[in-house]
Every structure is written in C-alpha cells, then in structure tokens.
mmCIF file of C-alpha atoms and ligand atoms in Angstrom:
data_model
loop_
_atom_site.group_PDB
_atom_site.id
_atom_site.type_symbol
_atom_site.label_atom_id
_atom_site.label_comp_id
_atom_site.label_asym_id
_atom_site.label_seq_id
_atom_site.Cartn_x
_atom_site.Cartn_y
_atom_site.Cartn_z
ATOM 1 C CA MET G 1 23.009 -47.982 -7.596
ATOM 2 C CA ILE G 2 24.476 -48.245 -4.103
ATOM 3 C CA TYR G 3 24.526 -51.552 -2.229
ATOM 4 C CA ILE G 4 24.718 -51.690 1.544
ATOM 5 C CA ILE G 5 25.469 -54.896 3.399
ATOM 6 C CA GLY G 6 23.212 -54.977 6.448
ATOM 7 C CA GLU G 7 23.776 -56.454 9.876
ATOM 8 C CA GLU G 8 21.421 -57.087 12.798
ATOM 9 C CA ASN G 9 22.047 -53.752 14.510
ATOM 10 C CA ARG G 10 19.429 -51.227 13.252
ATOM 11 C CA LYS G 11 21.385 -48.190 14.392
ATOM 12 C CA ARG G 12 24.471 -49.167 12.412
ATOM 13 C CA ASN G 13 22.353 -50.078 9.342
ATOM 14 C CA ASN G 14 20.634 -46.688 9.513
ATOM 15 C CA GLN G 15 24.001 -44.919 9.765
ATOM 16 C CA LEU G 16 25.063 -46.598 6.508
ATOM 17 C CA ILE G 17 21.709 -45.843 4.847
ATOM 18 C CA MET G 18 21.995 -42.130 5.748
ATOM 19 C CA LYS G 19 25.516 -42.054 4.360
ATOM 20 C CA ALA G 20 24.396 -43.876 1.206
ATOM 21 C CA ARG G 21 21.506 -41.393 0.821
ATOM 22 C CA GLU G 22 23.961 -38.488 1.105
ATOM 23 C CA LEU G 23 26.157 -40.057 -1.603
ATOM 24 C CA ALA G 24 23.176 -40.968 -3.798
ATOM 25 C CA ASN G 25 22.061 -37.311 -3.723
ATOM 26 C CA CYS G 26 25.347 -36.426 -5.441
ATOM 27 C CA MET G 27 25.000 -39.292 -7.944
ATOM 28 C CA ASN G 28 21.742 -38.436 -9.741
ATOM 29 C CA ASP G 29 19.649 -39.999 -6.969
ATOM 30 C CA ARG G 30 20.947 -43.504 -7.446
ATOM 31 C CA GLU G 31 18.846 -46.313 -5.957
ATOM 32 C CA ILE G 32 19.894 -47.907 -2.676
ATOM 33 C CA LYS G 33 19.595 -51.626 -1.991
ATOM 34 C CA LEU G 34 20.130 -53.230 1.397
ATOM 35 C CA LEU G 35 21.516 -56.790 1.319
ATOM 36 C CA PHE G 36 21.337 -59.065 4.347
ATOM 37 C CA LEU G 37 23.356 -62.255 4.691
ATOM 38 C CA GLY G 38 21.518 -64.939 6.645
ATOM 39 C CA ASN G 39 19.594 -68.190 6.630
ATOM 40 C CA LYS G 40 16.060 -66.804 7.067
ATOM 41 C CA ILE G 41 14.101 -63.561 7.128
ATOM 42 C CA ILE G 42 13.934 -62.040 10.590
ATOM 43 C CA ASP G 43 11.940 -58.992 11.679
ATOM 44 C CA THR G 44 15.008 -56.796 12.105
ATOM 45 C CA TYR G 45 15.579 -57.025 8.318
ATOM 46 C CA LYS G 46 12.336 -55.114 7.658
ATOM 47 C CA LYS G 47 11.302 -51.456 7.585
ATOM 48 C CA TYR G 48 14.275 -49.638 6.178
ATOM 49 C CA GLU G 49 14.049 -46.580 3.938
ATOM 50 C CA VAL G 50 15.735 -48.045 0.880
ATOM 51 C CA ASP G 51 14.589 -49.001 -2.623
ATOM 52 C CA GLU G 52 14.893 -52.752 -2.116
ATOM 53 C CA ILE G 53 15.819 -55.212 0.624
ATOM 54 C CA ILE G 54 17.381 -58.517 -0.387
ATOM 55 C CA LEU G 55 18.268 -61.539 1.709
ATOM 56 C CA LEU G 56 21.206 -63.496 0.322
ATOM 57 C CA LYS G 57 20.190 -66.778 1.842
ATOM 58 C CA ASN G 58 22.738 -69.305 2.881
ATOM 59 C CA SER G 59 21.119 -72.249 4.659
ATOM 60 C CA ALA G 60 24.226 -73.188 6.600
ATOM 61 C CA TYR G 61 24.606 -69.599 7.827
ATOM 62 C CA GLN G 62 23.909 -70.229 11.508
ATOM 63 C CA MET G 63 26.898 -72.530 11.684
ATOM 64 C CA TYR G 64 29.249 -71.090 9.176
ATOM 65 C CA TYR G 65 29.368 -68.419 6.510
ATOM 66 C CA ASP G 66 30.671 -69.369 3.103
ATOM 67 C CA ASN G 67 31.895 -66.077 1.697
ATOM 68 C CA GLU G 68 32.979 -67.782 -1.538
ATOM 69 C CA LYS G 69 29.348 -68.699 -2.269
ATOM 70 C CA LEU G 70 28.125 -65.251 -1.270
ATOM 71 C CA VAL G 71 30.696 -63.597 -3.517
ATOM 72 C CA GLN G 72 29.593 -65.667 -6.509
ATOM 73 C CA THR G 73 25.951 -64.731 -5.864
ATOM 74 C CA MET G 74 26.829 -61.077 -5.351
ATOM 75 C CA ILE G 75 28.767 -60.965 -8.617
ATOM 76 C CA GLY G 76 25.604 -62.214 -10.375
ATOM 77 C CA LEU G 77 23.572 -59.398 -8.785
ATOM 78 C CA ILE G 78 26.204 -56.758 -9.513
ATOM 79 C CA ASN G 79 26.162 -57.783 -13.175
ATOM 80 C CA GLU G 80 22.363 -57.239 -13.280
ATOM 81 C CA ASP G 81 22.445 -53.848 -11.524
ATOM 82 C CA ASP G 82 24.558 -50.871 -12.465
ATOM 83 C CA VAL G 83 26.352 -50.743 -9.109
ATOM 84 C CA ASP G 84 28.558 -47.743 -8.312
ATOM 85 C CA LEU G 85 29.434 -48.406 -4.713
ATOM 86 C CA ILE G 86 29.131 -51.132 -2.068
ATOM 87 C CA LEU G 87 29.263 -50.147 1.612
ATOM 88 C CA PHE G 88 30.221 -52.876 4.086
ATOM 89 C CA PRO G 89 29.967 -52.556 7.882
ATOM 90 C CA SER G 90 33.219 -53.166 9.713
ATOM 91 C CA ASN G 91 32.626 -56.630 11.163
ATOM 92 C CA ALA G 92 34.724 -59.770 10.788
ATOM 93 C CA GLN G 93 32.620 -61.406 8.066
ATOM 94 C CA CYS G 94 32.149 -58.250 6.009
ATOM 95 C CA ARG G 95 35.824 -57.291 6.087
ATOM 96 C CA GLU G 96 36.619 -60.742 4.683
ATOM 97 C CA LEU G 97 33.725 -60.585 2.203
ATOM 98 C CA ALA G 98 34.800 -57.156 0.921
ATOM 99 C CA ALA G 99 38.393 -58.313 0.413
ATOM 100 C CA LEU G 100 37.265 -61.445 -1.426
ATOM 101 C CA LEU G 101 34.788 -59.572 -3.631
ATOM 102 C CA GLY G 102 37.364 -56.876 -4.404
ATOM 103 C CA ALA G 103 39.874 -59.543 -5.435
ATOM 104 C CA ARG G 104 37.372 -61.526 -7.536
ATOM 105 C CA LEU G 105 36.096 -58.404 -9.329
ATOM 106 C CA ASP G 106 39.488 -56.693 -9.403
ATOM 107 C CA ARG G 107 37.944 -53.490 -8.055
ATOM 108 C CA ALA G 108 39.182 -50.833 -5.619
ATOM 109 C CA LEU G 109 38.544 -51.477 -1.926
ATOM 110 C CA MET G 110 39.033 -48.987 0.908
ATOM 111 C CA THR G 111 39.014 -50.424 4.449
ATOM 112 C CA ASP G 112 38.529 -48.634 7.797
ATOM 113 C CA CYS G 113 36.782 -45.645 6.156
ATOM 114 C CA THR G 114 35.687 -43.159 8.803
ATOM 115 C CA ASN G 115 34.118 -40.936 6.164
ATOM 116 C CA ILE G 116 33.193 -41.206 2.505
ATOM 117 C CA TRP G 117 31.911 -38.458 0.203
ATOM 118 C CA MET G 118 31.654 -37.215 -3.391
ATOM 119 C CA GLN G 119 33.883 -34.369 -4.549
ATOM 120 C CA GLU G 120 33.806 -33.111 -8.140
ATOM 121 C CA ASN G 121 32.394 -36.453 -9.309
ATOM 122 C CA GLU G 122 35.091 -38.401 -7.512
ATOM 123 C CA CYS G 123 34.369 -40.743 -4.643
ATOM 124 C CA MET G 124 36.641 -39.867 -1.709
ATOM 125 C CA GLY G 125 37.326 -41.661 1.552
ATOM 126 C CA MET G 126 39.090 -40.909 4.808
ATOM 127 C CA LYS G 127 40.889 -43.526 6.909
ATOM 128 C CA PRO G 128 43.280 -43.514 9.874
ATOM 129 C CA SER G 129 46.906 -44.234 9.062
ATOM 130 C CA LEU G 130 50.315 -44.406 10.765
ATOM 131 C CA ASP G 131 48.917 -46.216 13.817
ATOM 132 C CA GLY G 132 46.011 -43.800 14.109
ATOM 133 C CA THR G 133 48.175 -40.688 14.462
ATOM 134 C CA HIS G 134 47.150 -39.305 11.022
ATOM 135 C CA PHE G 135 44.237 -39.483 8.608
ATOM 136 C CA SER G 136 44.672 -40.271 4.907
ATOM 137 C CA ILE G 137 42.287 -38.918 2.304
ATOM 138 C CA CYS G 138 42.108 -41.171 -0.744
ATOM 139 C CA HIS G 139 40.010 -41.336 -3.884
ATOM 140 C CA PHE G 140 38.755 -44.367 -5.749
ATOM 141 C CA GLU G 141 40.012 -45.092 -9.240
ATOM 142 C CA GLY G 142 39.256 -47.632 -11.933
ATOM 143 C CA GLU G 143 36.106 -49.492 -12.820
ATOM 144 C CA LYS G 144 33.062 -49.526 -10.566
ATOM 145 C CA PRO G 145 31.712 -50.734 -8.239
ATOM 146 C CA TYR G 146 33.974 -49.253 -5.593
ATOM 147 C CA LEU G 147 34.039 -51.130 -2.292
ATOM 148 C CA ALA G 148 34.334 -49.502 1.128
ATOM 149 C CA VAL G 149 34.406 -51.010 4.620
ATOM 150 C CA VAL G 150 32.968 -48.218 6.707
ATOM 151 C CA LYS G 151 33.314 -47.587 10.430
ATOM 152 C CA ASN G 152 31.393 -45.075 12.573
ATOM 153 C CA VAL G 153 30.438 -42.786 9.701
ATOM 154 C CA GLU G 154 28.119 -39.919 10.419
ATOM 155 C CA SER G 155 25.782 -38.210 8.004
ATOM 156 C CA LYS G 156 23.677 -35.107 8.465
ATOM 157 C CA VAL G 157 21.163 -36.325 5.897
ATOM 158 C CA SER G 158 17.984 -37.906 7.192
ATOM 159 C CA ALA G 159 16.569 -40.653 4.997
ATOM 160 C CA PRO G 160 13.034 -39.686 3.983
ATOM 161 C CA GLY G 161 11.096 -42.270 2.054
ATOM 162 C CA LYS G 162 8.807 -45.146 2.681
ATOM 163 C CA LYS G 163 9.852 -48.089 4.724
ATOM 164 C CA ILE G 164 10.076 -51.390 2.867
ATOM 165 C CA GLU G 165 8.403 -54.504 4.291
ATOM 166 C CA ASP G 166 8.960 -56.962 1.421
ATOM 167 C CA ILE G 167 12.214 -58.795 1.167
ATOM 168 C CA ARG G 168 13.466 -60.524 -1.980
ATOM 169 C CA VAL G 169 15.174 -63.785 -1.127
ATOM 170 C CA ILE G 170 18.040 -65.023 -3.280
ATOM 171 C CA GLU G 171 19.581 -68.392 -2.506
ATOM 172 C CA ALA G 172 23.370 -68.097 -2.341
ATOM 173 C CA LYS G 173 24.398 -70.711 -4.867
ATOM 174 C CA GLY G 174 27.660 -71.627 -6.479
ATOM 175 C CA SER G 175 30.310 -74.150 -5.848
ATOM 176 C CA GLY G 176 31.977 -72.212 -3.031
ATOM 177 C CA SER G 177 35.673 -72.608 -2.620
ATOM 178 C CA GLU G 178 37.284 -75.489 -4.463
ATOM 179 C CA ASP G 179 40.330 -75.526 -2.246
ATOM 180 C CA VAL G 180 38.735 -75.114 1.186
ATOM 181 C CA HIS G 181 36.298 -77.697 2.548
ATOM 182 C CA LEU G 182 34.377 -77.403 5.795
ATOM 183 C CA ILE G 183 35.036 -80.349 8.095
ATOM 184 C CA CYS G 184 33.321 -79.207 11.290
ATOM 185 C CA VAL G 185 32.454 -76.079 13.258
ATOM 186 C CA GLU G 186 33.474 -75.758 16.903
ATOM 187 C CA ARG G 187 32.256 -72.913 19.066
ATOM 188 C CA LYS G 188 34.964 -71.285 21.171
ATOM 189 C CA GLU G 189 34.271 -71.909 24.846
ATOM 190 C CA ASP G 190 34.872 -68.277 25.727
ATOM 191 C CA ALA G 191 33.017 -66.909 22.672
ATOM 192 C CA LYS G 192 31.712 -63.526 23.720
ATOM 193 C CA LYS G 193 29.228 -60.943 22.546
ATOM 194 C CA ASP G 194 30.368 -58.060 20.365
ATOM 195 C CA ILE G 195 31.239 -55.215 22.759
ATOM 196 C CA LYS G 196 29.436 -52.797 20.394
ATOM 197 C CA ASP G 197 26.115 -54.449 21.336
ATOM 198 C CA ALA G 198 26.795 -54.680 25.089
ATOM 199 C CA GLU G 199 24.314 -53.148 27.547
ATOM 200 C CA ILE G 200 26.728 -52.975 30.481
ATOM 201 C CA ILE G 201 30.482 -52.564 30.118
ATOM 202 C CA PHE G 202 33.070 -52.766 32.895
ATOM 203 C CA ALA G 203 36.137 -51.080 31.434
ATOM 204 C CA GLY G 204 39.581 -50.944 32.969
ATOM 205 C CA GLY G 205 42.537 -48.687 32.329
ATOM 206 C CA ARG G 206 46.161 -48.431 33.364
ATOM 207 C CA GLY G 207 44.919 -47.582 36.871
ATOM 208 C CA MET G 208 44.057 -51.272 37.337
ATOM 209 C CA LEU G 209 47.860 -51.496 37.776
ATOM 210 C CA ASN G 210 48.434 -55.160 36.852
ATOM 211 C CA GLU G 211 46.979 -58.126 35.000
ATOM 212 C CA ASP G 212 45.704 -59.838 38.175
ATOM 213 C CA SER G 213 43.593 -56.802 39.027
ATOM 214 C CA PHE G 214 42.310 -56.711 35.465
ATOM 215 C CA LEU G 215 41.343 -60.392 35.809
ATOM 216 C CA ALA G 216 39.426 -59.448 38.969
ATOM 217 C CA LEU G 217 37.592 -56.798 36.923
ATOM 218 C CA ARG G 218 36.751 -59.502 34.361
ATOM 219 C CA LYS G 219 35.322 -61.638 37.149
ATOM 220 C CA LEU G 220 33.211 -58.741 38.403
ATOM 221 C CA ALA G 221 31.924 -58.115 34.866
ATOM 222 C CA SER G 222 30.980 -61.780 34.500
ATOM 223 C CA LEU G 223 29.087 -61.708 37.822
ATOM 224 C CA TYR G 224 26.950 -58.948 36.300
ATOM 225 C CA HIS G 225 26.731 -60.781 32.922
ATOM 226 C CA ALA G 226 28.374 -57.668 31.504
ATOM 227 C CA SER G 227 31.065 -57.181 28.864
ATOM 228 C CA ILE G 228 34.634 -56.154 29.542
ATOM 229 C CA GLY G 229 36.368 -53.224 27.857
ATOM 230 C CA GLY G 230 39.773 -51.634 28.091
ATOM 231 C CA SER G 231 41.733 -48.522 27.264
ATOM 232 C CA ARG G 232 44.529 -48.738 24.720
ATOM 233 C CA PRO G 233 47.416 -49.150 27.226
ATOM 234 C CA VAL G 234 45.591 -52.136 28.709
ATOM 235 C CA VAL G 235 45.317 -53.723 25.265
ATOM 236 C CA ASP G 236 48.954 -52.881 24.504
ATOM 237 C CA SER G 237 49.929 -54.641 27.760
ATOM 238 C CA GLY G 238 48.036 -57.748 26.664
ATOM 239 C CA TRP G 239 45.518 -57.668 29.565
ATOM 240 C CA ALA G 240 42.629 -57.202 27.128
ATOM 241 C CA SER G 241 42.194 -58.213 23.494
ATOM 242 C CA VAL G 242 42.052 -55.820 20.556
ATOM 243 C CA ASP G 243 38.293 -56.358 20.141
ATOM 244 C CA GLU G 244 37.851 -55.192 23.747
ATOM 245 C CA GLN G 245 39.520 -51.807 23.168
ATOM 246 C CA VAL G 246 37.194 -48.840 23.456
ATOM 247 C CA GLY G 247 37.994 -45.578 21.733
ATOM 248 C CA GLN G 248 39.030 -43.860 18.557
ATOM 249 C CA THR G 249 41.117 -46.776 17.315
ATOM 250 C CA GLY G 250 38.978 -49.419 19.031
ATOM 251 C CA SER G 251 35.214 -49.838 19.235
ATOM 252 C CA PHE G 252 32.584 -47.137 19.581
ATOM 253 C CA VAL G 253 30.163 -48.373 22.237
ATOM 254 C CA HIS G 254 26.809 -47.124 23.509
ATOM 255 C CA PRO G 255 25.784 -49.274 26.500
ATOM 256 C CA LYS G 256 23.202 -48.363 29.111
ATOM 257 C CA VAL G 257 25.951 -48.290 31.748
ATOM 258 C CA TYR G 258 29.689 -47.792 31.244
ATOM 259 C CA LEU G 259 31.859 -48.262 34.331
ATOM 260 C CA ALA G 260 35.386 -46.910 33.940
ATOM 261 C CA PHE G 261 37.927 -48.191 36.476
ATOM 262 C CA GLY G 262 41.314 -46.437 36.516
ATOM 263 C CA ILE G 263 40.779 -44.730 33.166
ATOM 264 C CA SER G 264 41.976 -41.124 32.898
ATOM 265 C CA GLY G 265 39.513 -39.989 30.208
ATOM 266 C CA ALA G 266 41.787 -39.133 27.278
ATOM 267 C CA VAL G 267 39.880 -37.691 24.298
ATOM 268 C CA GLN G 268 40.641 -40.778 22.216
ATOM 269 C CA HIS G 269 38.985 -42.983 24.849
ATOM 270 C CA ILE G 270 36.055 -40.633 25.461
ATOM 271 C CA ALA G 271 35.317 -40.613 21.699
ATOM 272 C CA GLY G 272 34.452 -44.305 21.914
ATOM 273 C CA MET G 273 32.201 -44.303 25.010
ATOM 274 C CA LYS G 274 30.618 -40.864 25.304
ATOM 275 C CA GLU G 275 27.319 -42.132 23.850
ATOM 276 C CA SER G 276 26.817 -44.384 26.914
ATOM 277 C CA GLN G 277 23.556 -43.681 28.739
ATOM 278 C CA TYR G 278 25.219 -43.572 32.188
ATOM 279 C CA ILE G 279 28.919 -43.301 32.902
ATOM 280 C CA ILE G 280 30.319 -44.263 36.300
ATOM 281 C CA ALA G 281 34.006 -43.572 36.923
ATOM 282 C CA VAL G 282 36.330 -44.768 39.659
ATOM 283 C CA ASN G 283 39.620 -42.922 39.900
ATOM 284 C CA ASN G 284 42.056 -42.041 42.687
ATOM 285 C CA GLN G 285 42.939 -38.628 41.249
ATOM 286 C CA LYS G 286 40.429 -35.899 42.013
ATOM 287 C CA ASP G 287 41.258 -33.850 38.923
ATOM 288 C CA SER G 288 41.164 -36.773 36.494
ATOM 289 C CA PRO G 289 39.412 -35.685 33.233
ATOM 290 C CA ILE G 290 37.077 -38.715 33.352
ATOM 291 C CA PHE G 291 35.187 -37.005 36.202
ATOM 292 C CA ARG G 292 34.116 -34.275 33.747
ATOM 293 C CA TYR G 293 32.303 -36.828 31.583
ATOM 294 C CA CYS G 294 30.714 -39.143 34.149
ATOM 295 C CA ASP G 295 27.262 -39.138 35.742
ATOM 296 C CA TYR G 296 28.607 -40.667 38.963
ATOM 297 C CA GLY G 297 32.214 -40.325 40.072
ATOM 298 C CA ILE G 298 33.869 -42.373 42.817
ATOM 299 C CA TYR G 299 37.129 -40.926 44.117
ATOM 300 C CA SER G 300 38.797 -44.083 45.366
ATOM 301 C CA ASP G 301 41.191 -46.928 44.661
ATOM 302 C CA ALA G 302 39.720 -48.915 41.751
ATOM 303 C CA ASN G 303 41.183 -52.228 42.843
ATOM 304 C CA SER G 304 39.682 -52.150 46.336
ATOM 305 C CA ILE G 305 36.272 -51.258 44.885
ATOM 306 C CA VAL G 306 36.479 -54.189 42.450
ATOM 307 C CA ARG G 307 37.549 -56.706 45.089
ATOM 308 C CA ASN G 308 35.006 -55.451 47.652
ATOM 309 C CA MET G 309 32.207 -55.704 45.092
ATOM 310 C CA ILE G 310 33.228 -59.272 44.210
ATOM 311 C CA ASN G 311 33.310 -60.244 47.906
ATOM 312 C CA LEU G 312 29.944 -58.637 48.525
ATOM 313 C CA LEU G 313 28.303 -60.337 45.539
ATOM 314 C CA CYS G 314 29.795 -63.725 46.430
ATOM 315 C CA GLN G 315 28.764 -63.385 50.102
ATOM 316 C CA THR G 316 25.180 -62.558 49.228
ATOM 317 C CA GLY G 317 25.224 -65.387 46.680
ATOM 318 C CA ASP G 318 24.017 -62.931 44.050
ATOM 319 C CA LYS G 319 26.112 -64.390 41.236
HETATM 320 C C1 FAD W 1 45.857 -41.594 17.557
HETATM 321 C C2 FAD W 1 45.580 -42.141 18.916
HETATM 322 C C3 FAD W 1 44.556 -43.043 19.060
HETATM 323 C C4 FAD W 1 44.254 -43.545 20.328
HETATM 324 N N1 FAD W 1 43.217 -44.418 20.454
HETATM 325 C C5 FAD W 1 42.856 -44.814 21.694
HETATM 326 C C6 FAD W 1 41.728 -45.659 21.882
HETATM 327 O O1 FAD W 1 41.066 -46.104 20.930
HETATM 328 N N2 FAD W 1 41.385 -45.989 23.148
HETATM 329 C C7 FAD W 1 42.084 -45.549 24.249
HETATM 330 O O2 FAD W 1 41.702 -45.882 25.379
HETATM 331 N N3 FAD W 1 43.173 -44.782 24.081
HETATM 332 C C8 FAD W 1 43.582 -44.415 22.852
HETATM 333 N N4 FAD W 1 44.692 -43.645 22.713
HETATM 334 C C9 FAD W 1 45.533 -43.405 23.907
HETATM 335 C C10 FAD W 1 45.006 -42.262 24.771
HETATM 336 O O3 FAD W 1 45.551 -41.042 24.331
HETATM 337 C C11 FAD W 1 45.420 -42.457 26.238
HETATM 338 O O4 FAD W 1 46.813 -42.583 26.307
HETATM 339 C C12 FAD W 1 44.788 -43.668 26.887
HETATM 340 O O5 FAD W 1 43.390 -43.665 26.702
HETATM 341 C C13 FAD W 1 45.072 -43.654 28.381
HETATM 342 O O6 FAD W 1 44.644 -44.852 28.934
HETATM 343 P P1 FAD W 1 44.353 -44.978 30.488
HETATM 344 O O7 FAD W 1 43.300 -44.002 30.878
HETATM 345 O O8 FAD W 1 44.126 -46.407 30.787
HETATM 346 O O9 FAD W 1 45.771 -44.628 31.138
HETATM 347 P P2 FAD W 1 46.275 -43.324 31.866
HETATM 348 O O10 FAD W 1 46.058 -42.121 31.051
HETATM 349 O O11 FAD W 1 47.662 -43.624 32.310
HETATM 350 O O12 FAD W 1 45.323 -43.198 33.130
HETATM 351 C C14 FAD W 1 45.325 -44.049 34.209
HETATM 352 C C15 FAD W 1 44.327 -43.491 35.212
HETATM 353 O O13 FAD W 1 44.218 -44.380 36.292
HETATM 354 C C16 FAD W 1 44.146 -43.635 37.488
HETATM 355 N N5 FAD W 1 44.639 -44.503 38.551
HETATM 356 C C17 FAD W 1 45.909 -44.905 38.811
HETATM 357 N N6 FAD W 1 45.925 -45.754 39.847
HETATM 358 C C18 FAD W 1 44.643 -45.891 40.248
HETATM 359 C C19 FAD W 1 44.014 -46.631 41.269
HETATM 360 N N7 FAD W 1 44.717 -47.431 42.082
HETATM 361 N N8 FAD W 1 42.676 -46.524 41.404
HETATM 362 C C20 FAD W 1 41.944 -45.718 40.597
HETATM 363 N N9 FAD W 1 42.483 -45.001 39.612
HETATM 364 C C21 FAD W 1 43.823 -45.095 39.435
HETATM 365 C C22 FAD W 1 45.013 -42.419 37.249
HETATM 366 O O14 FAD W 1 44.598 -41.362 38.097
HETATM 367 C C23 FAD W 1 44.719 -42.132 35.793
HETATM 368 O O15 FAD W 1 43.630 -41.238 35.683
HETATM 369 C C24 FAD W 1 45.020 -43.145 21.465
HETATM 370 C C25 FAD W 1 46.067 -42.240 21.295
HETATM 371 C C26 FAD W 1 46.353 -41.746 20.042
HETATM 372 C C27 FAD W 1 47.477 -40.773 19.885
#
C-alpha cells in the first residue's frame, strides 16, 4: 500500500499519484490511497485515480492544524493497512507532519526528494545536497513504511483507472500534544499566498540593483494584486524571503504571466519558471539569456520601467 498526502492543488496531487503509480507497478501493484487533511469535504478532494480517498478530519483545521492528533490517527490507519511508503508534498505542514510521524514510528524519512524509484527491490531517492551543488542518491533501510517528502517529481506513467467520487471521513482523534497547548491563533498581517499558486508573478533579480528598487517592484506587484518572486542573489541579499525564491533550489512556479526584471536567465532560475504561460523580461543587456526564453522582451532599465509603471497606475487611479 502507498499513501499519498493530498493538498488543494490538483496538478501537484496528480504528480504524486503518477509517481506512486510508477512505484506501485514495481511493488506487485500495491494499492494507492490519497489522504486529505482538512475540516470538511471540498470538491477538489474528489475524482482522483486512486483506490481510496480519505479525509482525516480535524474540526479546528481552518484555524490551526494539530499534527500531533493527525499523527495519532495516521498511526491507527497505518496499523490497519500494510503500508510500504508514504509520500508527502513539500509544504510547511507536511514537512512537519512527516518529521513527527517518522519520529513517532521510528521509521526512515527522506526530505527534499526530487526523485524516488525502485531498484532491485530497494526504494531509492534523490535529493540535492551541499547547498544544491550536488545530488545525493540514498536508499531506505529498516522497517516500513518509508516516508518521503517529495518536491517537483516527474513520472512518465499516466494513471489509468477510474476516478473516485466517494470519500471516507475519519475524525482525527487523540489527545494531541500533552506539552503544547493552543492559546490563540493570530493571522500575520502580511500573510501571503503561496507563490506556487500565483497567477501573476513580478520577479526581480540582481539587476534591480538595491533594496529600495526591489521594494518599488513589490509595490508594483501589489498594485496588480500579484505575487513577488526573486532570483537567488536577491534572496541571499535579504531583499526577498526564501519562500519567494524561484528556481532549482527555490519554488517551481507556473503562473499565467511571469515578469522578470533584471534577471539574467541562468539555467537554475529558468528551471523554476519555464512553465509560465507568458514570460515578459526587462533587461538592459541585449544578449542576456533571459531574452531567449521570453515571449516579450523589453531592452531597457528595469528600475525606470518599474517606477514609471507605478506613477502611471497611481495617476490613473487604477490601484
Ligand atoms: C546549484 C545551484 C542552484 C541554484 N539555484 C538557483 C535558484 O533556485 N534560483 C535562482 O534564481 N538562481 C539559482 N542559482 C544561481 C544562478 O546560477 C544565478 O547565479 C542566478 O539566477 C542569477 O541571478 P540574477 O539573474 O538575479 O543575477 P545576475 O546573473 O547577476 O543577472 C543580473 C541581470 O540584471 C541585468 N541588469 C543589470 N542592471 C540592470 C538594469 N538597470 N535594468 C535591467 N537589467 C539590468 C543584467 O544584464 C543581468 O542580466 C543556483 C546556482 C547553483 C549553482
């Protein structure tokens, strides 16, 4: 049996299902179950090509997730099923959940897997190491289930089978953590959407030249209700946060429009944004590689374009 932890994004769920199907084919056609964590059934949980869909229901979910409770419920399920492998998507809750479950079960956990496969009956995984300059290939050992937090995996297998409508609901019970008690939940004022789900991204690179110009780019993005992204040097300089980095060691994004300001177009950056529907690049070097990947290229100073656009939008009152 293979468990997959689902999230709201269908594309990412389907990527994990394809990968699980590929692995299941090498494991005597093991069953695949898709587990959602939430407080109610929503339509996006339905119609996946798996053997069963389960909602691990946690009533307080909208406010707060109690991974301790979820872990206790999952251990109950794992004991009922003969589970070989659990695939987690790489989001904040699931990374924490995987670590907690691995510790409670005392089972092997591989994080940041960019690929996972079976080789001579061994389950293998690949992950970046040494600050992303190398890849490590590891294999799981010890008792099953093995746990893997998986990021941007690709599978050539399509997932034939019938789509499931019914969802089994299991209430996440248990005492939760004895040492940690929830007092209140406060939403961060600047809480933002996950860049991976953004429809429009304004991304800046070293060509923005300084933090003030990057702040201007942020303002422009907010005027368009868009998300902000950055290249690695911009994140290293502290102008953008780690979760805003686009590229091989950041997020893989696929917005409708990706606007790259002062980004050269290094392969590691392109890897993370090449699936964008339209790419618009602004760069002051005619032979910059980014111009080979964009749909529209503007050969100009990025900072003047940003400031002129802000002025124009503010003048017309189109905020
Ligand atoms: C293992 C590994 C993983 C990596 N992962 C990532 C990753 O996830 N994401 C990532 O982004 N990088 C990553 N990198 C780094 C990557 O190789 C590049 O160094 C980086 O993407 C370059 O960022 P940049 O385009 O902002 O800067 P630069 O390459 O310095 O480019 C700046 C660009 O701005 C232009 N410019 C300068 N001034 C102006 C101006 N006034 N107006 C307009 N344009 C201007 C220049 O012409 C130039 O094209 C990784 C590298 C390695 C080795």
